[in-house]
XYZ file of C-alpha atoms in Angstrom:
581
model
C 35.107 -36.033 -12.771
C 35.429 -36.772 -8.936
C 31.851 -36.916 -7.588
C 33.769 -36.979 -3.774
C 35.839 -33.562 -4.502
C 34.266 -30.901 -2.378
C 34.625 -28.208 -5.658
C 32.634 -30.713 -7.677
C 29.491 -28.731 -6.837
C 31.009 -25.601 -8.447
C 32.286 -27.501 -11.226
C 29.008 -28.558 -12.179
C 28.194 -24.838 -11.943
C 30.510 -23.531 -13.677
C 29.705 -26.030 -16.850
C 25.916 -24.861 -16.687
C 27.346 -21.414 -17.440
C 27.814 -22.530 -20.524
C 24.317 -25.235 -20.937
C 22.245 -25.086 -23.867
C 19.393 -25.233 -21.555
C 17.946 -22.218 -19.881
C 17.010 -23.274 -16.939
C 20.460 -24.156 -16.134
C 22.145 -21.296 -17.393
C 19.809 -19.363 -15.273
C 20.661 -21.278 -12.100
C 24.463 -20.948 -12.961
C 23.940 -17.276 -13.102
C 22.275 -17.075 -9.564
C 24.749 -18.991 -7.898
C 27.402 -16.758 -9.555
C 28.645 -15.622 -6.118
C 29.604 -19.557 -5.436
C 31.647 -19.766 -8.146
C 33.438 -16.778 -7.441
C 33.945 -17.466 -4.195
C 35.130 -20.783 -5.265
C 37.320 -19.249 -7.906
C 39.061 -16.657 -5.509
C 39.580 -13.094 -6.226
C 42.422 -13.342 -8.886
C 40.529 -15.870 -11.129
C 37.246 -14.447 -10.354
C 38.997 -10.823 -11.952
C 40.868 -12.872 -14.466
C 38.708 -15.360 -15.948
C 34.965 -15.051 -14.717
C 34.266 -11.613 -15.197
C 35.792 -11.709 -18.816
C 33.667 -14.829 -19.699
C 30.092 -13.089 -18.230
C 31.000 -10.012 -20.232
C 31.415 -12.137 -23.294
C 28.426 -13.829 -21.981
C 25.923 -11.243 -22.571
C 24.558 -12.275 -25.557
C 21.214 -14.463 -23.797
C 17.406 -14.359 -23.259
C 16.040 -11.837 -21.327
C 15.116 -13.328 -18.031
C 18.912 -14.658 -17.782
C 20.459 -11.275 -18.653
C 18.417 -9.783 -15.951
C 19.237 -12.343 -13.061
C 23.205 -11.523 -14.194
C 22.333 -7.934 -13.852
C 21.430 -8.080 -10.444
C 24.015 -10.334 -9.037
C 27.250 -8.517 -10.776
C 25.828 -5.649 -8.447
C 27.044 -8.338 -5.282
C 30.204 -9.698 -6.920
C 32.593 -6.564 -5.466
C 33.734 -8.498 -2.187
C 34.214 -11.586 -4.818
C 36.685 -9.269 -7.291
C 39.244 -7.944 -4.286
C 37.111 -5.025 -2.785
C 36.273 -1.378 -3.701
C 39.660 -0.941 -5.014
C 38.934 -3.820 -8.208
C 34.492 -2.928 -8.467
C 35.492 -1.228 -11.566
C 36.613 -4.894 -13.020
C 32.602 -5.513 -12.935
C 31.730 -2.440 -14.980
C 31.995 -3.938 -18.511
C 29.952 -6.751 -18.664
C 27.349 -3.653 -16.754
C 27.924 -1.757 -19.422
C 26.918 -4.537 -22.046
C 23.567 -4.762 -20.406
C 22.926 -1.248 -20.214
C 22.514 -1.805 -24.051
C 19.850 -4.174 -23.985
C 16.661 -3.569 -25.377
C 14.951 -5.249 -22.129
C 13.780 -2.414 -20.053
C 13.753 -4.702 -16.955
C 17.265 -6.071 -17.803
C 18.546 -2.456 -17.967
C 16.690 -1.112 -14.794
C 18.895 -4.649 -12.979
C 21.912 -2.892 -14.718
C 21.305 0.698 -13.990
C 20.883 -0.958 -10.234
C 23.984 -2.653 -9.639
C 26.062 0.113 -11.341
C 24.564 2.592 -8.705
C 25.950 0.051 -6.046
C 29.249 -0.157 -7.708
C 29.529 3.526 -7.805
C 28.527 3.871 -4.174
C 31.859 1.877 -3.312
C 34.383 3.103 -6.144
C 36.925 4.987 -5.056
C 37.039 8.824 -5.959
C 40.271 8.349 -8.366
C 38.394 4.998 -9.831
C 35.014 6.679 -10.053
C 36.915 9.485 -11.937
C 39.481 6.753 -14.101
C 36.249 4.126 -15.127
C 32.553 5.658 -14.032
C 33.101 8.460 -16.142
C 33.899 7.487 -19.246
C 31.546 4.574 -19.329
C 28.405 7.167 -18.517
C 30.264 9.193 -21.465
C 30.347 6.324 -23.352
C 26.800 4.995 -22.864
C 25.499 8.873 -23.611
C 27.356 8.866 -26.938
C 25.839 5.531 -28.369
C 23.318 5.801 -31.270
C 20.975 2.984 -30.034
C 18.324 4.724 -27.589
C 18.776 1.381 -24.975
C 21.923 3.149 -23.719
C 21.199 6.994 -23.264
C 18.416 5.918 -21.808
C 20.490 4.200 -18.883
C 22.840 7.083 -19.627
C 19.831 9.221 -18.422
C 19.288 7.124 -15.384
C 22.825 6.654 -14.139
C 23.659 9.806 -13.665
C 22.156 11.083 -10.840
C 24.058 8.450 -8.402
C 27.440 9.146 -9.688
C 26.732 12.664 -9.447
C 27.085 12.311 -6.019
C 30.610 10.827 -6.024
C 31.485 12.842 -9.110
C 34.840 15.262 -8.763
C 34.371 19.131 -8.924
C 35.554 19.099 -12.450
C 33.783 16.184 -13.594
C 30.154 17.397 -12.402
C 29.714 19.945 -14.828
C 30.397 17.291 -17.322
C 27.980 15.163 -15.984
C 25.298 17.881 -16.541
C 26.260 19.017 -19.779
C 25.536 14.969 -20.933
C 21.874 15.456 -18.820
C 21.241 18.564 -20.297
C 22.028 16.815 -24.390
C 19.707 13.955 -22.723
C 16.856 16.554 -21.956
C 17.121 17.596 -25.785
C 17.336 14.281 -27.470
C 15.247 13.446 -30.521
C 14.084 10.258 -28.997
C 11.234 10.719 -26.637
C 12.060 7.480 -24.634
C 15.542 9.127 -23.836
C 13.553 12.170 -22.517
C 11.388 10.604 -20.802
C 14.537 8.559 -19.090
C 15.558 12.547 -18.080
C 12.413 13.491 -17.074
C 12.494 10.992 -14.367
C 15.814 10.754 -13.600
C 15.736 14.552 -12.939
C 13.912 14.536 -9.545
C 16.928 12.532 -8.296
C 19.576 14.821 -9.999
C 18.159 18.074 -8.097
C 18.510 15.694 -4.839
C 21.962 15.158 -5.984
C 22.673 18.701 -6.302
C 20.902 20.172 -3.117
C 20.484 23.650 -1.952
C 24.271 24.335 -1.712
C 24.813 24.076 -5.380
C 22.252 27.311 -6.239
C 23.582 28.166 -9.943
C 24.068 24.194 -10.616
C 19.980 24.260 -9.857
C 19.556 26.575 -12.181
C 20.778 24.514 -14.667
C 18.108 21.730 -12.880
C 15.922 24.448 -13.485
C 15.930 25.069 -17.143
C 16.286 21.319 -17.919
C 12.724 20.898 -16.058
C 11.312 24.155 -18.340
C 12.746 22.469 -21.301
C 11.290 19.197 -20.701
C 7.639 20.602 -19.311
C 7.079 22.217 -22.788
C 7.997 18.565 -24.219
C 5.441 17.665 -27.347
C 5.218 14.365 -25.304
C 2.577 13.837 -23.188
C 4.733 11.094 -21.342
C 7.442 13.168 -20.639
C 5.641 16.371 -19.332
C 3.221 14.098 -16.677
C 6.708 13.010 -15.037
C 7.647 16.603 -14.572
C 5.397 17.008 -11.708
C 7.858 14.912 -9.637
C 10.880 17.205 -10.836
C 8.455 20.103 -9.607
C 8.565 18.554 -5.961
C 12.269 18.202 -5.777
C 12.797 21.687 -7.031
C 9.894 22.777 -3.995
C 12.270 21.096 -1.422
C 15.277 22.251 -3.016
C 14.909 26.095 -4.163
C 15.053 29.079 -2.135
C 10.907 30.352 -1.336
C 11.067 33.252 -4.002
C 13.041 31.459 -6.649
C 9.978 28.857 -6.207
C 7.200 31.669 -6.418
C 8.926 32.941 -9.471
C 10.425 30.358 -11.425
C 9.090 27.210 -10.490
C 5.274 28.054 -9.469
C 4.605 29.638 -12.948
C 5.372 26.087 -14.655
C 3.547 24.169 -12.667
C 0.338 26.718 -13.259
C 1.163 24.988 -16.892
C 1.202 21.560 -16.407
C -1.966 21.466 -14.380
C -3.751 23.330 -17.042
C -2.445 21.241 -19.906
C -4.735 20.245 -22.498
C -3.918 16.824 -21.714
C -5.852 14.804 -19.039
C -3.083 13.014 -17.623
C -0.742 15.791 -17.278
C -3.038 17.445 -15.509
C -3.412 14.154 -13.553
C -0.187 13.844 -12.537
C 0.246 17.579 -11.120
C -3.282 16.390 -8.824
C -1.612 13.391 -7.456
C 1.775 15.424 -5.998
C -0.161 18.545 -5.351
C -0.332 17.725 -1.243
C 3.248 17.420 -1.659
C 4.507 20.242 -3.117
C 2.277 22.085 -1.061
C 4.094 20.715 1.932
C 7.682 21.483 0.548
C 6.655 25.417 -0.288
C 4.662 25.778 3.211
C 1.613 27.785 4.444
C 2.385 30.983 2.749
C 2.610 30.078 -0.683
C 0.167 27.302 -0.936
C -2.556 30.187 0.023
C -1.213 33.078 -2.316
C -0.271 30.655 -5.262
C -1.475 26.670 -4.875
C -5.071 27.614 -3.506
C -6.175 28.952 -7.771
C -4.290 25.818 -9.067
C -6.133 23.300 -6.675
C -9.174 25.301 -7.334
C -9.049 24.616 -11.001
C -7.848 21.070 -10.895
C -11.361 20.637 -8.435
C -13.289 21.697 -11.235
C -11.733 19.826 -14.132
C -13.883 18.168 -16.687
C -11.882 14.546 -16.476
C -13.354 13.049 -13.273
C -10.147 11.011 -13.467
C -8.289 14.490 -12.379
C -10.941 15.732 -10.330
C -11.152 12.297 -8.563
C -7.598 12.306 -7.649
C -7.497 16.346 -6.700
C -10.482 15.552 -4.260
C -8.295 13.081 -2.614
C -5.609 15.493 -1.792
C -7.743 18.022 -0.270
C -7.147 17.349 3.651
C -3.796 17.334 3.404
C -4.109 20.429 0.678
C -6.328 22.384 3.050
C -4.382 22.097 6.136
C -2.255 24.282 4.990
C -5.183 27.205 4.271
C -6.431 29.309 6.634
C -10.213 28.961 7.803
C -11.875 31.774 5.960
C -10.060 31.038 2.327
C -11.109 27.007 2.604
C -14.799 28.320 3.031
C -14.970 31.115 0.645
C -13.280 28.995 -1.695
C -13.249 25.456 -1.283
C -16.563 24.334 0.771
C -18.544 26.042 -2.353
C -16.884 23.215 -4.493
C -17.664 20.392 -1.907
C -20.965 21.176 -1.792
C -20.448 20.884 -5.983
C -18.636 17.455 -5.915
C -20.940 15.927 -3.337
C -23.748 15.723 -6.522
C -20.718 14.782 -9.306
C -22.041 12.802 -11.639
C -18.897 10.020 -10.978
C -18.844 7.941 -8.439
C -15.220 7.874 -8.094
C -14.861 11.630 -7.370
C -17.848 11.373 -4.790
C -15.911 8.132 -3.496
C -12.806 10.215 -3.223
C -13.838 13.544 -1.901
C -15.891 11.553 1.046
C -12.194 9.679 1.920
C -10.792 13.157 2.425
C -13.380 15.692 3.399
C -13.420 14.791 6.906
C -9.783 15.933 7.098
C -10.996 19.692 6.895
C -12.790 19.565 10.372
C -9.742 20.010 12.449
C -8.522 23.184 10.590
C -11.553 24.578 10.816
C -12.422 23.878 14.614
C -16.203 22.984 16.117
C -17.797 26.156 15.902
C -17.468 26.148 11.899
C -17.285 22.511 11.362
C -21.010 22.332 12.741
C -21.704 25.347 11.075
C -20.327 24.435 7.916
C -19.039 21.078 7.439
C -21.843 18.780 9.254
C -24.805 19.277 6.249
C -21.585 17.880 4.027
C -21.096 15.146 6.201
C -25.116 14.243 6.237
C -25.322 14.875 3.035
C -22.755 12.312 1.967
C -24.651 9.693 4.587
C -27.432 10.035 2.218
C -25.478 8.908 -0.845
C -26.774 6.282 -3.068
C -23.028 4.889 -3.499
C -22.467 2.112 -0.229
C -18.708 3.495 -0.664
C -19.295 7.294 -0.086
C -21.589 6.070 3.233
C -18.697 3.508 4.016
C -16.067 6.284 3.528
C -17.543 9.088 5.831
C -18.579 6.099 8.743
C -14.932 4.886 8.658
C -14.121 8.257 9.830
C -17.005 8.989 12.007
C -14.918 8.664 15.334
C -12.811 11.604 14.305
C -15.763 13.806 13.267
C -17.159 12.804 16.921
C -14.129 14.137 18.713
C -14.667 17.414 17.229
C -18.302 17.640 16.726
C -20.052 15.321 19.463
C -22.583 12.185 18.505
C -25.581 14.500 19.465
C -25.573 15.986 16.072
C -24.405 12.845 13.960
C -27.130 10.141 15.311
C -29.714 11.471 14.290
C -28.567 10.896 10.621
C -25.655 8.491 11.302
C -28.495 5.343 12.395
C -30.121 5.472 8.968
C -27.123 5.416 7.318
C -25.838 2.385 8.865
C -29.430 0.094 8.909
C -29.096 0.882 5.213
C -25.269 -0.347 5.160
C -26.141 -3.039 7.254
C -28.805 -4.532 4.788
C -26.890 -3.511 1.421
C -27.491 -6.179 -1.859
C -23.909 -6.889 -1.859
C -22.703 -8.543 0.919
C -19.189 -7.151 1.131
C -20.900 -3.937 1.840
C -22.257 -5.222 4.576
C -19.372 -6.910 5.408
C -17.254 -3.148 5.898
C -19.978 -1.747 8.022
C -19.992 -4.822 10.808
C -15.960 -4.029 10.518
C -16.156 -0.696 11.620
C -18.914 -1.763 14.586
C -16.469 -1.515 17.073
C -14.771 1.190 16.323
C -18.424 3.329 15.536
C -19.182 1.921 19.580
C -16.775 3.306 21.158
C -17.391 6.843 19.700
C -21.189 6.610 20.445
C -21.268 5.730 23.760
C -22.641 2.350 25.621
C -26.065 3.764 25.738
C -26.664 4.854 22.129
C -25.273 1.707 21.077
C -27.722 -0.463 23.425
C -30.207 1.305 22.167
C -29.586 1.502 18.351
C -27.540 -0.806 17.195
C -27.084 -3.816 19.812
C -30.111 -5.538 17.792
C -28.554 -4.832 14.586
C -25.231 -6.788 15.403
C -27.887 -10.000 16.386
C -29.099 -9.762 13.023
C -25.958 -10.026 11.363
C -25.475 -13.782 13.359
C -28.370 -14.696 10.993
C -27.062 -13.372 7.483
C -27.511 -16.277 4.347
C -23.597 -15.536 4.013
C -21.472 -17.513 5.627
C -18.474 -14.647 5.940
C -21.491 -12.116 7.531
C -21.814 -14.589 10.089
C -18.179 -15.397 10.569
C -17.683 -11.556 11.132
C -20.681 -10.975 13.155
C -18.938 -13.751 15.920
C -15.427 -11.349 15.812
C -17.665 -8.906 16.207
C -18.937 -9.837 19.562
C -15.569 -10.035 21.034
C -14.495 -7.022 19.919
C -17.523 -5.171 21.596
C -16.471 -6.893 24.665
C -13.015 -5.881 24.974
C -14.887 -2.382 23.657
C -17.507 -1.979 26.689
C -16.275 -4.947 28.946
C -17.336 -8.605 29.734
C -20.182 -7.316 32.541
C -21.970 -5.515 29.578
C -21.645 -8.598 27.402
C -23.190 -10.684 30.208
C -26.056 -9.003 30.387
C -26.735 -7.858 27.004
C -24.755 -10.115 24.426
C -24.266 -13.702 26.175
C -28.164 -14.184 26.757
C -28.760 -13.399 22.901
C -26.659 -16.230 21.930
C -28.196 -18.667 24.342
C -31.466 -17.675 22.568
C -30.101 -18.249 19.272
C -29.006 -21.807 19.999
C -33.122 -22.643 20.575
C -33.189 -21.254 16.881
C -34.762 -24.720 14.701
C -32.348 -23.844 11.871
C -29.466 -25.933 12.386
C -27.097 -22.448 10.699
C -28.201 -20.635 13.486
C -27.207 -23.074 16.255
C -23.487 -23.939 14.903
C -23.396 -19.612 14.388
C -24.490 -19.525 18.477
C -21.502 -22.398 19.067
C -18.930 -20.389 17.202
C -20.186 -17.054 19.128
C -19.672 -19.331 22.205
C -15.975 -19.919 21.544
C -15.470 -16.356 20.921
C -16.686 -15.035 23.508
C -15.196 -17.361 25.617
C -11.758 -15.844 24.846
C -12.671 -12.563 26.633
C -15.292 -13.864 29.500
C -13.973 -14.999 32.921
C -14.672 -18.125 34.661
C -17.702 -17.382 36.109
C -19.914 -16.953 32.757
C -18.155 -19.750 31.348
C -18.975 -22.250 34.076
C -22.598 -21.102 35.401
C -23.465 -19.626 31.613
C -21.912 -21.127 28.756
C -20.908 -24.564 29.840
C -24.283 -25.656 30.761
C -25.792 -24.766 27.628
C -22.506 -26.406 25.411
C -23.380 -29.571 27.412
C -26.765 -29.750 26.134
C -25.887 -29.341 22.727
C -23.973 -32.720 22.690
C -27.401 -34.424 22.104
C -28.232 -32.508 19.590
C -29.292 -34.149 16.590
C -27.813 -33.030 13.876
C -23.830 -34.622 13.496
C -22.390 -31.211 12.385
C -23.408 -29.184 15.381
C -22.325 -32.203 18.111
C -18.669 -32.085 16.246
C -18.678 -28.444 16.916
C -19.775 -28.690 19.990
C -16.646 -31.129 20.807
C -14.629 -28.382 19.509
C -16.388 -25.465 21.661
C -15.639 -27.713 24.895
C -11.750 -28.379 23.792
C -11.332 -24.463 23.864
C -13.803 -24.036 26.975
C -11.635 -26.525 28.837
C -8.510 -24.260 27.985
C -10.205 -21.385 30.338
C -12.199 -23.959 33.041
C -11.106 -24.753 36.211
C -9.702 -28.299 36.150
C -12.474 -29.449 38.362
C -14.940 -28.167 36.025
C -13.420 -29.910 33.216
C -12.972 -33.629 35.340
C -16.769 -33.167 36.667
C -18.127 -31.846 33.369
C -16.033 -31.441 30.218
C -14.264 -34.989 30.023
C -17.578 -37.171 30.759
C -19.564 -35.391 27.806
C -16.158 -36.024 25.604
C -16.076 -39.464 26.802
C -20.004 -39.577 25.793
C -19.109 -38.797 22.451
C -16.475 -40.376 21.999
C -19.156 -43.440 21.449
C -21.361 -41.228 19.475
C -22.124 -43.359 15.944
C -21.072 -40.424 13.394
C -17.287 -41.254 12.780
C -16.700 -37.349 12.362
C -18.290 -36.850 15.834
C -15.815 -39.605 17.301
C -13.094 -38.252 15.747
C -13.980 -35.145 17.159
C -14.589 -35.896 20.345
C -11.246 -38.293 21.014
C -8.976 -35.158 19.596
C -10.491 -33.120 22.203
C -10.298 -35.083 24.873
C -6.773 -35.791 24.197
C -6.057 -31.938 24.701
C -8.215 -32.409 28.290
């Protein structure tokens, strides 16, 4: 073969589509759209596609990549008017047992059908769905199932009802992996239809009643999706009486994660049916999910309750709800305590100040007080919105403890989240409370035993500057540091060098030069090799921010210094500063 011919790449491509070795086969098969290109449109039609359909015969991983790229391969076969030449070798891995090779199928024939032509969707989309539907093996109803919803959409007036009456068989079939296929193709299928088809969501309608009174747990937990699309798509009092009655069922099923799975849309579906409905006919579901005996369920219910309540008036979320809060806030799982304390805060605005302080502040103290570091964490994180409607009069005197307790948790990634929300916490308490409270806490932090403390206690600094501005760090954070660096404990000095350089970012000249500098100078003698290599790095980002007269008068001569100091790390140091001088 001619190494020099330009189409001796492709060749060699071409023969690895047929290599005994996987690896090549699979790189073949990824550069498909080469060869085709390389082919042209006639051969590509002709010669390819007929040799990849014959092809499908191959190890998983292979029949996937060749799922995905026949999906690309329309420009390659002549345009939207030839896509339908790619549908049988589609069809062929719509069989396969791999789920994943399927789902890369089911993919590229929803792109295909996107493009086809209404008289090819009708002449070749049709029939293959038909086709796939009729098969014995489960593989292809199952991407039956799943390919219907998209061609739907491009489907004929005469050949939707068709398309339906194969769902519908789907919805019934003896294999439970072929329902379950329905079940979650379904949701899609009522998108398909819309609100302009009303008796073709009827038929949507009794497919989802069929399939929530499935014997399979797995197939009923999906039809709290379908119950979302049918919110969006059905007329208010078709949903009060037809849908709202089934999903009363599914979130009192006997099983767990049925239940589960109607918690985790609930905030959902409440938005689709609006204000009216979730009060009359969600409120008693919620309710009951709240009190579940899983703490799974209960868990995941108490993390859709802002976005549940908002849609509840004042007096039915006390009366009702607040009773249960005041339940969950002594569960016996941490999880649901965990979860509830993420969302609770999200009642306060619906509610207003007069009945949050009333009502909702003992919650809020109360969860400060809970032995979990995640409940505390969880309610702090959200402190600045519970200040906008409350005021920090009435959280400080319990918000303080909370946070010294954070602040000197066991585990240090507890402790870590609390200096991470630092800034935000100062800005909703005010300059004052924060001198006064928790100013010596952040110091403490610079002297942690963990190294990432530390390293987070420095960001912290310069995000309270750009919080309360560089005259406030002047006087009450700079001076700190230049105390620490006295500190005997070498940890504590290179901690005070690193502060240095952050809080150089956000200072102006003047604290740099009549501040900072001087001190940074006198740490080049210090004695210990690892702080003077620091320091060289503390003046090489100094020098970025000095005046160039302060850096020829002061910065280059102590690099130059060092620069003969007799640690090799120090010199190296020291030159690659200097250099950036």
């Amino acid at each position: 073969m001619d190494v020099a011919n330009p189409l001796h790449p492709i060749a060699v491509l071409i023969d690895e589509l047929k290599s005994d070795q996987d690896d090549l086969r699979l790189k073949s098969v990824q550069s498909l759209g080469q060869i085709a290109a390389a082919l042209g449109v006639e051969r590509t039609r002709n010669e390819l596609v007929p040799f990849i359909t014959e092809s499908c015969d191959d190890n998983d991983d292979i029949l996937k990549g060749l799922a995905s790229v026949l999906g690309t391969l329309v420009p390659h076969v002549g345009g939207a008017d030839h896509a339908h030449t790619l549908l049988p070798p589609l069809e062929s891995l719509c069989l396969v047992e791999d789920s994943a090779v399927r789902d890369a199928a089911i993919a590229s024939l929803h792109t295909i059908s996107d493009i086809l032509p209404p008289h090819m969707h009708t002449a070749h989309m049709f029939p293959l769905i038909k086709r796939l539907c009729d098969q014995d093996w489960y593989t292809s109803r199952v991407s039956a199932a799943l390919a219907v919803p998209v061609a739907y959409v491009k489907a004929g007036p005469g050949q939707r009802q068709g398309y339906l009456d194969m769902f519908r068989k789907l919805c019934g079939d003896d294999t439970p992996m072929c329902r379950r296929a329905a079940a979650k193709a379904l949701p899609q299928l009522v998108e398909a239809v819309g609100p302009g088809e009303p008796e073709t969501l009827q038929q949507c309608v009794q497919m989802f009643e069929q399939l929530s009174t499935d014997d399979q747990d797995s197939v009923k937990l999906l039809c709290a999706n379908v119950c979302v699309a049918l919110a969006k798509a059905l007329s208010p009092p078709l949903v009060a009486e037809q849908l709202l009655p089934r999903a009363l069922k599914i979130a009192t099923d006997g099983s767990w994660r049925v239940r589960w799975s109607m918690a985790n849309v609930l905030e959902t579906l409440c938005t689709s049916m609006g204000n009216e409905i979730t009060e009359s006919k969600i409120a008693p579901i919620y309710k009951r999910l709240l009190e579940d005996s899983e703490p799974e369920v209960r868990g995941v219910a108490a993390s859709k309750m802002s976005g549940v309540l908002a849609l509840m008036g004042p007096s039915l979320i006390i009366d009702m709800f607040l009773p249960l809060v005041r339940i969950i806030i002594k569960d016996a799982s941490d999880h649901v305590r965990v979860a509830m304390a993420g969302s609770v805060v999200g009642i306060a605005p619906v509610l207003g100040k007069d009945l949050t302080i009333e009502h909702m502040l003992p919650i809020f103290l109360q969860f400060l007080k809970d032995q979990n570091s995640d409940v505390r964490l969880n309610i702090i994180s959200q402190l600045q919105n519970i200040n906008s409607i409350v005021g920090v009069d009435l959280l400080s005197q319990s918000l303080l403890p909370a946070i010294v307790e954070l602040a000197e948790d066991q585990q240090w990634r507890v402790r870590l989240s609390i200096i991470e929300y630092i800034p935000l916490l100062a800005g909703s308490l005010g300059v004052e409370f924060f001198n006064e409270k928790l100013s010596a806490l952040c110091m403490t932090w610079l002297g942690d035993n963990v190294f990432s403390i530390r390293e987070a206690a420095v960001r912290n600094l310069s995000r309270l500057t750009e919080v309360f501005g560089t005259e406030w760090s002047a006087t009450n954070i700079v001076p700190k540091v230049m105390l620490l660096y006295g500190h005997s404990n070498y940890l504590f000095r290179m901690t005070a060098l690193a502060s240095i350089q952050s809080l150089a970012a956000v200072h102006g000249n003047e604290v740099l030069k009549n501040v900072i500098l001087p001190l940074v100078l006198k740490a080049t003698k210090d004695p210990v090799p690892n702080i003077r290599f620091n320091v060289a790095k503390t003046l090489q980002a100094l020098a970025a921010k000095l005046d160039q007269e302060d850096v020829r008068t002061h910065v280059k001569p102590a690099l130059s210094a060092m620069c003969a100091d007799e640690d090799i790390d120090v010199k190296y140091f020291a030159q690659e500063a200097l250099a950036a001088c």
